[in-house]
């Protein structure tokens, strides 16, 4: 029923091309860096509480800025 091998059964793993492996390692490093940044923010909030509202950016502004960055990366479809 399962696609996974039974315990003790060995399977050969297909090796990636060097460029694909390098790209995967780079993606893992970026993901790890993002996770570390998020963890640092959460630890700071846990230790010091939430920042004052005056120091925060409304989520609507963050959303619009992110959507603008995405639109700039993608050519318009006519």
XYZ file of N, CA and C in Angstrom:
234
model
N 0.804 -1.184 0.000
C 0.000 0.000 0.000
C 0.857 1.263 0.000
N 1.997 1.218 0.690
C 2.844 2.392 0.787
C 3.937 2.336 -0.262
N 4.341 3.510 -0.716
C 5.427 3.605 -1.686
C 6.789 3.475 -1.028
N 6.812 3.563 0.298
C 8.080 3.523 1.008
C 8.535 2.077 1.195
N 9.865 1.865 1.181
C 10.374 0.502 1.358
C 10.110 -0.004 2.778
N 10.045 -1.292 2.900
C 9.844 -1.912 4.210
C 11.085 -1.693 5.060
N 10.940 -1.705 6.394
C 12.112 -1.534 7.268
C 13.179 -2.581 6.947
N 14.403 -2.109 6.891
C 15.521 -3.000 6.609
C 15.797 -3.139 5.126
N 14.864 -2.774 4.297
C 15.042 -2.844 2.860
C 15.862 -1.650 2.409
N 16.876 -1.873 1.615
C 17.721 -0.771 1.160
C 17.346 -0.388 -0.266
N 17.398 0.888 -0.535
C 17.148 1.379 -1.884
C 18.297 2.287 -2.275
N 18.572 2.310 -3.544
C 19.615 3.191 -4.048
C 19.013 4.561 -4.301
N 19.731 5.567 -3.905
C 19.264 6.930 -4.117
C 19.905 7.490 -5.364
N 19.133 8.180 -6.141
C 19.627 8.778 -7.370
C 20.337 10.085 -7.025
N 21.562 10.218 -7.445
C 22.364 11.407 -7.162
C 21.921 12.566 -8.049
N 21.984 13.758 -7.488
C 21.663 14.970 -8.240
C 22.866 15.411 -9.062
N 22.565 16.174 -10.086
C 23.636 16.818 -10.846
C 24.318 17.812 -9.916
N 25.622 18.060 -10.090
C 26.327 19.001 -9.207
C 25.675 20.374 -9.125
N 25.217 20.912 -10.241
C 24.585 22.237 -10.226
C 23.281 22.200 -9.424
N 22.512 21.138 -9.563
C 21.254 21.009 -8.818
C 21.538 20.871 -7.328
N 22.556 20.097 -6.972
C 22.925 19.940 -5.565
C 23.383 21.278 -4.980
N 24.160 22.038 -5.751
C 24.607 23.354 -5.278
C 23.415 24.293 -5.081
N 22.480 24.270 -5.997
C 21.286 25.102 -5.871
C 20.461 24.720 -4.658
N 20.352 23.440 -4.406
C 19.608 22.961 -3.237
C 20.299 23.373 -1.941
N 21.623 23.292 -1.920
C 22.368 23.735 -0.725
C 22.188 25.240 -0.497
N 22.196 26.014 -1.570
C 22.007 27.467 -1.449
C 20.606 27.776 -0.929
N 19.601 27.055 -1.419
C 18.236 27.252 -0.933
C 18.143 26.887 0.548
N 18.778 25.805 0.943
C 18.777 25.396 2.354
C 19.437 26.466 3.226
N 20.517 27.048 2.748
C 21.206 28.092 3.520
C 20.324 29.329 3.670
N 19.638 29.727 2.588
C 18.736 30.888 2.676
C 17.579 30.597 3.624
N 17.034 29.402 3.547
C 15.923 29.024 4.418
C 16.371 29.005 5.874
N 17.555 28.465 6.119
C 18.101 28.422 7.481
C 18.324 29.832 8.021
N 18.832 30.721 7.172
C 19.067 32.109 7.579
C 17.749 32.797 7.931
N 16.720 32.583 7.113
C 15.406 33.173 7.392
C 14.832 32.633 8.694
N 14.992 31.346 8.925
C 14.488 30.743 10.163
C 15.238 31.296 11.374
N 16.537 31.491 11.237
C 17.328 32.065 12.334
C 16.885 33.499 12.641
N 16.597 34.277 11.594
C 16.133 35.655 11.806
C 14.782 35.670 12.510
N 13.878 34.797 12.090
C 12.575 34.725 12.730
C 12.715 34.295 14.187
N 13.561 33.303 14.449
C 13.771 32.847 15.824
C 14.322 33.974 16.693
N 15.239 34.778 16.151
C 15.811 35.883 16.919
C 14.736 36.913 17.265
N 13.840 37.210 16.331
C 12.759 38.169 16.593
C 11.834 37.624 17.671
N 11.458 36.361 17.558
C 10.568 35.762 18.551
C 11.209 35.721 19.933
N 12.510 35.417 19.993
C 13.206 35.408 21.281
C 13.247 36.811 21.886
N 13.455 37.829 21.044
C 13.467 39.207 21.521
C 12.095 39.602 22.072
N 11.032 39.220 21.375
C 9.683 39.519 21.854
C 9.423 38.803 23.169
N 9.851 37.546 23.271
C 9.650 36.789 24.512
C 10.403 37.431 25.673
N 11.594 37.945 25.411
C 12.415 38.517 26.476
C 11.995 39.947 26.833
N 11.584 40.738 25.832
C 11.351 42.166 26.053
C 9.917 42.628 25.817
N 9.067 41.751 25.356
C 7.696 42.134 25.048
C 7.584 42.690 23.642
N 6.362 43.049 23.278
C 6.119 43.602 21.951
C 6.649 45.026 21.853
N 7.096 45.434 20.656
C 7.561 46.816 20.489
C 6.369 47.773 20.532
N 6.644 49.057 20.796
C 5.554 50.041 20.787
C 4.912 50.134 19.401
N 3.634 50.382 19.365
C 2.895 50.466 18.105
C 3.503 51.525 17.187
N 3.985 52.624 17.753
C 4.565 53.697 16.942
C 5.791 53.234 16.159
N 6.472 52.204 16.644
C 7.679 51.705 15.979
C 7.380 50.625 14.947
N 6.124 50.252 14.784
C 5.748 49.147 13.901
C 5.216 49.671 12.565
N 5.366 48.859 11.540
C 4.831 49.170 10.220
C 3.520 48.410 10.056
N 2.446 49.091 9.667
C 1.170 48.388 9.466
C 1.317 47.284 8.420
N 0.607 46.193 8.630
C 0.744 45.053 7.722
C 0.290 45.407 6.317
N -0.641 46.331 6.167
C -1.090 46.719 4.832
C 0.055 47.334 4.025
N 0.883 48.142 4.684
C 2.038 48.733 3.988
C 3.044 47.655 3.596
N 3.270 46.709 4.494
C 4.186 45.609 4.186
C 3.672 44.790 3.013
N 2.346 44.508 3.012
C 1.747 43.733 1.925
C 1.916 44.462 0.602
N 1.594 45.754 0.564
C 1.682 46.516 -0.682
C 3.117 46.589 -1.200
N 4.064 46.755 -0.299
C 5.476 46.791 -0.705
C 5.901 45.446 -1.286
N 5.452 44.371 -0.670
C 5.806 43.030 -1.156
C 5.161 42.775 -2.519
N 3.901 43.144 -2.675
C 3.241 42.969 -3.969
C 3.921 43.798 -5.057
N 4.375 44.987 -4.726
C 5.091 45.814 -5.692
C 6.407 45.156 -6.105
N 7.119 44.565 -5.128
C 8.368 43.848 -5.464
C 8.084 42.667 -6.374
N 7.018 41.909 -6.084
C 6.677 40.772 -6.953
C 6.313 41.224 -8.358
N 5.536 42.307 -8.461
C 5.135 42.815 -9.769
C 6.346 43.294 -10.571
N 7.321 43.868 -9.904
C 8.518 44.359 -10.586
C 9.376 43.202 -11.118
N 9.309 42.054 -10.456
C 10.111 40.882 -10.868
C 9.509 40.179 -12.075
N 8.209 40.333 -12.278
C 7.505 39.599 -13.301
C 7.099 40.517 -14.448
N 7.382 40.138 -15.673
C 6.940 40.978 -16.792
C 5.417 40.931 -16.901
N 4.845 42.028 -17.351
C 3.395 42.102 -17.495
C 2.945 41.210 -18.652
N 1.804 40.573 -18.452
C 1.244 39.710 -19.500
C 0.138 40.495 -20.182
N 0.240 40.587 -21.509
C -0.780 41.361 -22.257
C -1.765 40.441 -22.905
